[in-house]
PDB file of C-alpha atoms in Angstrom:
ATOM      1  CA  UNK A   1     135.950  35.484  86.893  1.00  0.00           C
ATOM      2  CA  UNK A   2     137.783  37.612  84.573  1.00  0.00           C
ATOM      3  CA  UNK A   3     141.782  37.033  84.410  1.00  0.00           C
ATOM      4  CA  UNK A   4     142.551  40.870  84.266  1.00  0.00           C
ATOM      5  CA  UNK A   5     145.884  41.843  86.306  1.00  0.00           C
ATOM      6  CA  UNK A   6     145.924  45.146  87.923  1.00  0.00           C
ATOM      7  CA  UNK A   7     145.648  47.040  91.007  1.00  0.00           C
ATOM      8  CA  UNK A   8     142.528  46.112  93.593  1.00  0.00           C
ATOM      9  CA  UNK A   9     139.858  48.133  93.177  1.00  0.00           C
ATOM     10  CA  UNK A  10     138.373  49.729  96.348  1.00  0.00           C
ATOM     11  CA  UNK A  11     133.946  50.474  95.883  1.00  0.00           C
ATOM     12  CA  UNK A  12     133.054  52.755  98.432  1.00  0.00           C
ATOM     13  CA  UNK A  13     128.963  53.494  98.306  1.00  0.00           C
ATOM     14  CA  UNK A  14     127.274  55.516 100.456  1.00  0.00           C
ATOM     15  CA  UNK A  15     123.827  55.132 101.545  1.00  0.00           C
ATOM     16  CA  UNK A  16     120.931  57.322 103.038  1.00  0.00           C
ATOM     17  CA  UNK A  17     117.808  56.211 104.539  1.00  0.00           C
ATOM     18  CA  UNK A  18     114.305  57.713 104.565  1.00  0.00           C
ATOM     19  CA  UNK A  19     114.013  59.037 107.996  1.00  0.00           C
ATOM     20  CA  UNK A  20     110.583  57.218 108.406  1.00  0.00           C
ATOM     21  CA  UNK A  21     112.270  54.293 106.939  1.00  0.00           C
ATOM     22  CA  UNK A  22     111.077  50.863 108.429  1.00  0.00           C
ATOM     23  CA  UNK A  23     113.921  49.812 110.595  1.00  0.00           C
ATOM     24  CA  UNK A  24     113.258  45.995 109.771  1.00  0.00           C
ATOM     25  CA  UNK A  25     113.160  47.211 106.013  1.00  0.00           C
ATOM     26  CA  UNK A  26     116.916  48.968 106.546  1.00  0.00           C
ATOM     27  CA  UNK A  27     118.001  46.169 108.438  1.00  0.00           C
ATOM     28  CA  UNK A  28     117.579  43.971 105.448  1.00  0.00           C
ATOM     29  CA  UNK A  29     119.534  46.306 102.843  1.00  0.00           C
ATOM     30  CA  UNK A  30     122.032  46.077 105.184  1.00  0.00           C
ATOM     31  CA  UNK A  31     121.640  42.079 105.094  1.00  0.00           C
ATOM     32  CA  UNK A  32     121.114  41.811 101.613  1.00  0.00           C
ATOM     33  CA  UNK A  33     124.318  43.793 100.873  1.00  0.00           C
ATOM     34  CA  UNK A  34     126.496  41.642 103.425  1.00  0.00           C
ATOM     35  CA  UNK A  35     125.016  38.464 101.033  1.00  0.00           C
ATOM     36  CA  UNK A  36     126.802  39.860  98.235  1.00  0.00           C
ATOM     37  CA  UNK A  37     130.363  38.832  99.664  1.00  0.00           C
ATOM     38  CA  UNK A  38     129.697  35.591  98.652  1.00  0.00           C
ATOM     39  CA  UNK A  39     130.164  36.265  94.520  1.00  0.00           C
ATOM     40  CA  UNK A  40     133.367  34.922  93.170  1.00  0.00           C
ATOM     41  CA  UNK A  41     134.045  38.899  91.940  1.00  0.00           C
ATOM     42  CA  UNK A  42     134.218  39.551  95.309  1.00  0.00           C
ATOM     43  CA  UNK A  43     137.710  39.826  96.898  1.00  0.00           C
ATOM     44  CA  UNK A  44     135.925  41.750 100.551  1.00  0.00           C
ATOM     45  CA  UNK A  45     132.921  42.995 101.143  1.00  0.00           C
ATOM     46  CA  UNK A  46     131.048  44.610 104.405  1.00  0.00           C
ATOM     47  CA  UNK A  47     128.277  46.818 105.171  1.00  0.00           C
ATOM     48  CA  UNK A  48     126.448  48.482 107.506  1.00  0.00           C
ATOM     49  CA  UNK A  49     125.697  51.809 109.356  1.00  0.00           C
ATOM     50  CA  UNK A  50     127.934  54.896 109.959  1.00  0.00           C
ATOM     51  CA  UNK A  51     129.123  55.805 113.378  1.00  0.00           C
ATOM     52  CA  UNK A  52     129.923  59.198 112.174  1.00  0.00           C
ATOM     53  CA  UNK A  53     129.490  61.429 108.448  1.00  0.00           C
ATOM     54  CA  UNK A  54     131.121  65.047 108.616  1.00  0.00           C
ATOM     55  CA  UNK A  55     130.065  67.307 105.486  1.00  0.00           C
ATOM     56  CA  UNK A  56     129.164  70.352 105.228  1.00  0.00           C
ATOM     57  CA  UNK A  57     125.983  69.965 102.377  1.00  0.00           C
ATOM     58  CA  UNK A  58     125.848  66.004 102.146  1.00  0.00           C
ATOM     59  CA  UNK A  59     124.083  63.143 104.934  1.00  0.00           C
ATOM     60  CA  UNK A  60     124.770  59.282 105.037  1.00  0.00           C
ATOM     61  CA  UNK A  61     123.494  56.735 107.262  1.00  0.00           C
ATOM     62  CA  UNK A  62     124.938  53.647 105.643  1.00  0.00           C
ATOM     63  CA  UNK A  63     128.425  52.438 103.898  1.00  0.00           C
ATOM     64  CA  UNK A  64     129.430  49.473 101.904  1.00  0.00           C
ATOM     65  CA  UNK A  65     133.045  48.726 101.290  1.00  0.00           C
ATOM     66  CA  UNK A  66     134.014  46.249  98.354  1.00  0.00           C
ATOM     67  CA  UNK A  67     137.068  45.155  96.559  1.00  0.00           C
ATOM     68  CA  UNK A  68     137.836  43.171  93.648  1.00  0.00           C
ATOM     69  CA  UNK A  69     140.733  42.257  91.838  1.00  0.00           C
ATOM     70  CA  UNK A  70     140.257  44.524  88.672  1.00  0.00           C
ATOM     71  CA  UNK A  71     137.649  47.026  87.220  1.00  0.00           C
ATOM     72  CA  UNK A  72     136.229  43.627  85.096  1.00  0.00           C
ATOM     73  CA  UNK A  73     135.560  42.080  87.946  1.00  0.00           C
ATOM     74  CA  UNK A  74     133.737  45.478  89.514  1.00  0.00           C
ATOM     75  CA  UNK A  75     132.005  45.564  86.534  1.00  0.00           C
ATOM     76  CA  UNK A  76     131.146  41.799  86.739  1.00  0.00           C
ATOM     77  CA  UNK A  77     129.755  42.242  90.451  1.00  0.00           C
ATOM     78  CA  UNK A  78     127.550  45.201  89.082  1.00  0.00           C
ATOM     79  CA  UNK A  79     125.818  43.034  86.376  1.00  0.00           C
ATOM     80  CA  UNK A  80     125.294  40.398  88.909  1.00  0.00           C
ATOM     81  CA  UNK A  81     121.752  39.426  88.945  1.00  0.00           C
ATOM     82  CA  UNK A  82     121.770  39.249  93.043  1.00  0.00           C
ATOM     83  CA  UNK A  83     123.802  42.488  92.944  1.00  0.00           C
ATOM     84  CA  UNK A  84     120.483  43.731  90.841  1.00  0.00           C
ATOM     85  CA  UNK A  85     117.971  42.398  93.089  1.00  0.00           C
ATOM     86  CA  UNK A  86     119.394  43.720  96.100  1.00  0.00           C
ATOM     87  CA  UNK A  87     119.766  47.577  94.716  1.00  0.00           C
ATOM     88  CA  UNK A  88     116.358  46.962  93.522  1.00  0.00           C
ATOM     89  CA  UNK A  89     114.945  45.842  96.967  1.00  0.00           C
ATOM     90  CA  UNK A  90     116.927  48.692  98.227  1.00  0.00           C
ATOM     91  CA  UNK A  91     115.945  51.465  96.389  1.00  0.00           C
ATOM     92  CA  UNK A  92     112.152  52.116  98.426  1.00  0.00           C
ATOM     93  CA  UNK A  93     113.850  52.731 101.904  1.00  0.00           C
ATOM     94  CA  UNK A  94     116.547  55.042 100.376  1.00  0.00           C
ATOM     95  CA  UNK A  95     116.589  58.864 100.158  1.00  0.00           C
ATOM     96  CA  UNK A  96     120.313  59.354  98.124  1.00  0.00           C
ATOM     97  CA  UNK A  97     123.143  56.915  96.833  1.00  0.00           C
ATOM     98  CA  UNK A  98     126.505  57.365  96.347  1.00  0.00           C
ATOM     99  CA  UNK A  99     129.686  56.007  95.058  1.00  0.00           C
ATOM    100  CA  UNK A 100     133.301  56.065  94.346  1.00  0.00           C
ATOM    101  CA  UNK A 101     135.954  53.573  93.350  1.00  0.00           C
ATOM    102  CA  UNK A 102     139.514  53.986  92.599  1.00  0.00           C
ATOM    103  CA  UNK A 103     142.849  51.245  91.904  1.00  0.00           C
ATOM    104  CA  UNK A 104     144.638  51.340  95.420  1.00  0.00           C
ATOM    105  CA  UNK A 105     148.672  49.255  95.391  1.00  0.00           C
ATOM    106  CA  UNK A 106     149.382  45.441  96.895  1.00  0.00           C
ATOM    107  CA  UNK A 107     150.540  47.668  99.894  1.00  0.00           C
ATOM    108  CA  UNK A 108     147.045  49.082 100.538  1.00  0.00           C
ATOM    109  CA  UNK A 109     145.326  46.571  99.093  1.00  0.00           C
ATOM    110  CA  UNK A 110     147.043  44.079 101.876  1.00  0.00           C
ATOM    111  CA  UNK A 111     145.193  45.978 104.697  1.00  0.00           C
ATOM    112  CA  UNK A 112     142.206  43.885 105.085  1.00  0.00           C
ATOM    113  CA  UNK A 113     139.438  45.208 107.268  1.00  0.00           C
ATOM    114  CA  UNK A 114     138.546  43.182 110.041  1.00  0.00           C
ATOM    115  CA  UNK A 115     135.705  42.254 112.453  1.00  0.00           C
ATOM    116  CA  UNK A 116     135.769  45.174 114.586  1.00  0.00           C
ATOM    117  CA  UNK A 117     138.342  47.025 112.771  1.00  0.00           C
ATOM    118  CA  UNK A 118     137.665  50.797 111.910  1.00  0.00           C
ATOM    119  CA  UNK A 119     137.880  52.775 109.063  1.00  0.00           C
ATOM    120  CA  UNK A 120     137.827  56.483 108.435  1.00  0.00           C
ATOM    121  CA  UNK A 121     136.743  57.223 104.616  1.00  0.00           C
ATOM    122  CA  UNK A 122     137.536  60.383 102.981  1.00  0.00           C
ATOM    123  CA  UNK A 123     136.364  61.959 100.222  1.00  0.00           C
ATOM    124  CA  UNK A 124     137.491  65.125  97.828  1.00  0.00           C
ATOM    125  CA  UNK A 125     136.093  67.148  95.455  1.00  0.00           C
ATOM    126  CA  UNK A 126     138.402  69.241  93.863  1.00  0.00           C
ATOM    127  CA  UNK A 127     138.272  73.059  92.679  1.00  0.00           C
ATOM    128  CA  UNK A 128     137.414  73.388  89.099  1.00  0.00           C
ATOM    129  CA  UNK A 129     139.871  74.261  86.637  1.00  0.00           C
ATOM    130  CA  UNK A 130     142.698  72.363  88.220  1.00  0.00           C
ATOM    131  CA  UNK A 131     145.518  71.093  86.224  1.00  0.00           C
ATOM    132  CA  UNK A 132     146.814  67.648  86.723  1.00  0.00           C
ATOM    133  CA  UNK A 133     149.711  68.561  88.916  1.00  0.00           C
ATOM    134  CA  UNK A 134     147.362  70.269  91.739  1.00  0.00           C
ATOM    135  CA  UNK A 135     145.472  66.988  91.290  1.00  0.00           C
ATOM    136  CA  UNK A 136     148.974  65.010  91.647  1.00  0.00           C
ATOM    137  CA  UNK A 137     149.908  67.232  94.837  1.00  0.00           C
ATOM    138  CA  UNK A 138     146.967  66.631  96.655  1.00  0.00           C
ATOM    139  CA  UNK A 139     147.317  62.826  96.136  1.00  0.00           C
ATOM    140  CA  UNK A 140     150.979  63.743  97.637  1.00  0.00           C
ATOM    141  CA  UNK A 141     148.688  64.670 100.123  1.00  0.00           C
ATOM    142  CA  UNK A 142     147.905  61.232 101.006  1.00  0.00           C
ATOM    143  CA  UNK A 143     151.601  59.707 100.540  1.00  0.00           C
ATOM    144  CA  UNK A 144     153.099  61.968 103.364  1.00  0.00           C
ATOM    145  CA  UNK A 145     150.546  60.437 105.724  1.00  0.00           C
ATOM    146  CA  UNK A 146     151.962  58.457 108.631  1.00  0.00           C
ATOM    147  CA  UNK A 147     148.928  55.742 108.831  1.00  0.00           C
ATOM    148  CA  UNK A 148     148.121  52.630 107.353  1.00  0.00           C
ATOM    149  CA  UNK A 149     146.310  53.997 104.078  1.00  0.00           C
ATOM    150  CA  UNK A 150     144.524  53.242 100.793  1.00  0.00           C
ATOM    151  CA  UNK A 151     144.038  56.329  98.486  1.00  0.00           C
ATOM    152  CA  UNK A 152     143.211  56.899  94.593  1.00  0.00           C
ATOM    153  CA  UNK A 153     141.826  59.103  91.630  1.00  0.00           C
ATOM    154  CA  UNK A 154     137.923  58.053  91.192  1.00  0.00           C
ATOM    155  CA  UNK A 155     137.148  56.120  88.066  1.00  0.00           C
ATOM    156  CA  UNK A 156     133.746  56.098  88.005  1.00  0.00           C
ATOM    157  CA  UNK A 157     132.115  59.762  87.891  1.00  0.00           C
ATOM    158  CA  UNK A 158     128.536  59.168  87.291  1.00  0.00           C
ATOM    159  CA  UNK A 159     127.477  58.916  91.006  1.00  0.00           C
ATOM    160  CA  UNK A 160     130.261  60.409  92.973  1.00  0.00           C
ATOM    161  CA  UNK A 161     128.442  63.664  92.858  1.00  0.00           C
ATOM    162  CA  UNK A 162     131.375  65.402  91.893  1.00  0.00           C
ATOM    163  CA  UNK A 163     134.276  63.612  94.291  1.00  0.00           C
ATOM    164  CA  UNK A 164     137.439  62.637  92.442  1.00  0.00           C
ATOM    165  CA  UNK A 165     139.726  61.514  95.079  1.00  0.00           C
ATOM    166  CA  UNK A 166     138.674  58.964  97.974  1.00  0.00           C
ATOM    167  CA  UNK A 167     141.019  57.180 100.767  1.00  0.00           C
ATOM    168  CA  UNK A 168     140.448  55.067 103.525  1.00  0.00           C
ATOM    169  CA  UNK A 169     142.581  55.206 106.646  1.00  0.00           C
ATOM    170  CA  UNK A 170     142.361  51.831 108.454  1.00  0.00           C
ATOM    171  CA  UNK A 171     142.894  51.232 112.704  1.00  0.00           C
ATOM    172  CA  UNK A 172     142.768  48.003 114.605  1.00  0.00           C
ATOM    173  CA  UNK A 173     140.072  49.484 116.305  1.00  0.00           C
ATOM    174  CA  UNK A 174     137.251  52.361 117.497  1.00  0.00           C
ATOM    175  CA  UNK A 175     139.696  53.384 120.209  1.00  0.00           C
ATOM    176  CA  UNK A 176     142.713  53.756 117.721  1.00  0.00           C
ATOM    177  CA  UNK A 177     140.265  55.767 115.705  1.00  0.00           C
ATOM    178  CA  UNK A 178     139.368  58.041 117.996  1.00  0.00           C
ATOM    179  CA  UNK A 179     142.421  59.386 119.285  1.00  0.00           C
ATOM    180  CA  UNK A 180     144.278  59.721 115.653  1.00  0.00           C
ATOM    181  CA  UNK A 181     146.282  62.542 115.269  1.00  0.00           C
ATOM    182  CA  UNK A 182     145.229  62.278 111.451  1.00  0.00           C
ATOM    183  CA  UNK A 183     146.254  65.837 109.884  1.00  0.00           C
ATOM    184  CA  UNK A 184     142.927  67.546 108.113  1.00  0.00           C
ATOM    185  CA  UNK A 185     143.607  67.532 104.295  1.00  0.00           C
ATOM    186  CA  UNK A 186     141.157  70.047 103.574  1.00  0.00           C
ATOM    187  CA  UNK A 187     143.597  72.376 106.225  1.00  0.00           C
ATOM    188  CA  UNK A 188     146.636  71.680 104.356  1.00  0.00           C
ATOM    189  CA  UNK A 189     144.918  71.167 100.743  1.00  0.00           C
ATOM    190  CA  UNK A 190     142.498  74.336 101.430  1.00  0.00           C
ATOM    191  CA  UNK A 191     143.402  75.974  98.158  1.00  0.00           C
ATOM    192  CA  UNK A 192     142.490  73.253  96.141  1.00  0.00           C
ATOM    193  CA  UNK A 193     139.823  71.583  97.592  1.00  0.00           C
ATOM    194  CA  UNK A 194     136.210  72.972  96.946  1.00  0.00           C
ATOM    195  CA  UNK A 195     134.014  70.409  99.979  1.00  0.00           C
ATOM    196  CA  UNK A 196     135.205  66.942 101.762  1.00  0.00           C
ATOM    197  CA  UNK A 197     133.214  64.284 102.909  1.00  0.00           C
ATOM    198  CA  UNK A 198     134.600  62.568 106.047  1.00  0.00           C
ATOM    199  CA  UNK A 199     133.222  59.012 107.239  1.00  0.00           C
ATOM    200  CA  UNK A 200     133.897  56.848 110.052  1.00  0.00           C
ATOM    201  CA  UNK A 201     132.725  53.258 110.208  1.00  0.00           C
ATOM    202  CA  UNK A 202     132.963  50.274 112.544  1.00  0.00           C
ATOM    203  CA  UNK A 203     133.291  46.734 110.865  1.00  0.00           C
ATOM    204  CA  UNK A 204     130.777  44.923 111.568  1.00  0.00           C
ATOM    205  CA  UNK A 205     131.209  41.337 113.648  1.00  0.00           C
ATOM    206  CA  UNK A 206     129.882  38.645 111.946  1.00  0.00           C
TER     207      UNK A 206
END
């Protein structure tokens, strides 16, 4: 396990399944995913189906939330040869992937998801052109927020189809969820956000 001291990293990936997609064959992505909490990388992991994904030009069916101690250890869990097997297994039952990680503070990083906790995920991708202070005031965004949040700046563009900025707001449960008075970003950000991906998601009980 590597030694490297740092903000937790938070792994959101996004999954969705072939319409015609053997249930039994979905239902063991999901299990095969859940398996991979037990690597010593692994500070959380769960997966499973959405309850809810509001875009306006993207669809997902499926969500796995990880997080590890440091981006070594990410990268550790990716090289895995389970972690392999799985998204190999995976792959014939899946129509598009997804993903985006970014470092999240103790703070956040001390709001563990639990069995039959919710979570409402949050994605943003940005306007082009933007300088570094438009990016910095819409992660000011996030800060004024009066919830129990994790937010960051996505480190790892190759398969977050664009998305730079990701959060999680996390609620004791689906009732808490439901009746959140959270404030829209892309209302208050509108001038600098191009598209946002909105997720909801119900922990699953062991």
């Amino acid at each position: 396990m590597s030694t490297t001291t740092g903000d937790t990293v938070e792994h959101i990936v996004l999954f969705r399944a072939k319409p015609d997609a053997d249930p039994s064959a979905v239902a063991a992505m999901v299990n095969g995913l859940n398996s991979l909490s037990s690597l010593d990388s692994v500070l959380h992991l769960t997966g499973g189906p959405l309850l809810r994904c509001k875009s306006d030009s993207l669809t997902f069916t499926h969500m796995l939330h990880a997080r590890y101690r440091s981006k070594d250890d990410l990268r550790a869990y990716s090289l895995h040869p389970n972690h392999v097997s799985v998204v190999q297994e995976s792959k014939p039952v899946l129509d598009d992937i997804m993903a985006v990680d970014w470092l999240t503070d103790a703070t956040a990083a001390a709001l563990t998801p639990r069995p039959g906790s919710a979570m409402r995920v949050r994605l943003l991708k940005l306007k082009e052109g933007l300088g570094e202070e438009e990016k910095a005031g819409v992660l000011r965004l996030f800060e004024n927020m009066n919830f129990q949040l994790s937010f960051g700046e996505n480190f790892s563009p190759d398969r977050a189809k664009g998305y730079s900025i990701g959060s999680i707001a996390f609620y004791p449960g689906l009732g808490e969820l439901e009746v959140d008075g959270e404030s829209d970003i892309m209302e208050v950000g509108k001038d600098l956000v191009e598209s946002e991906v909105v997720l909801d998601f119900l922990v699953p009980l062991p």
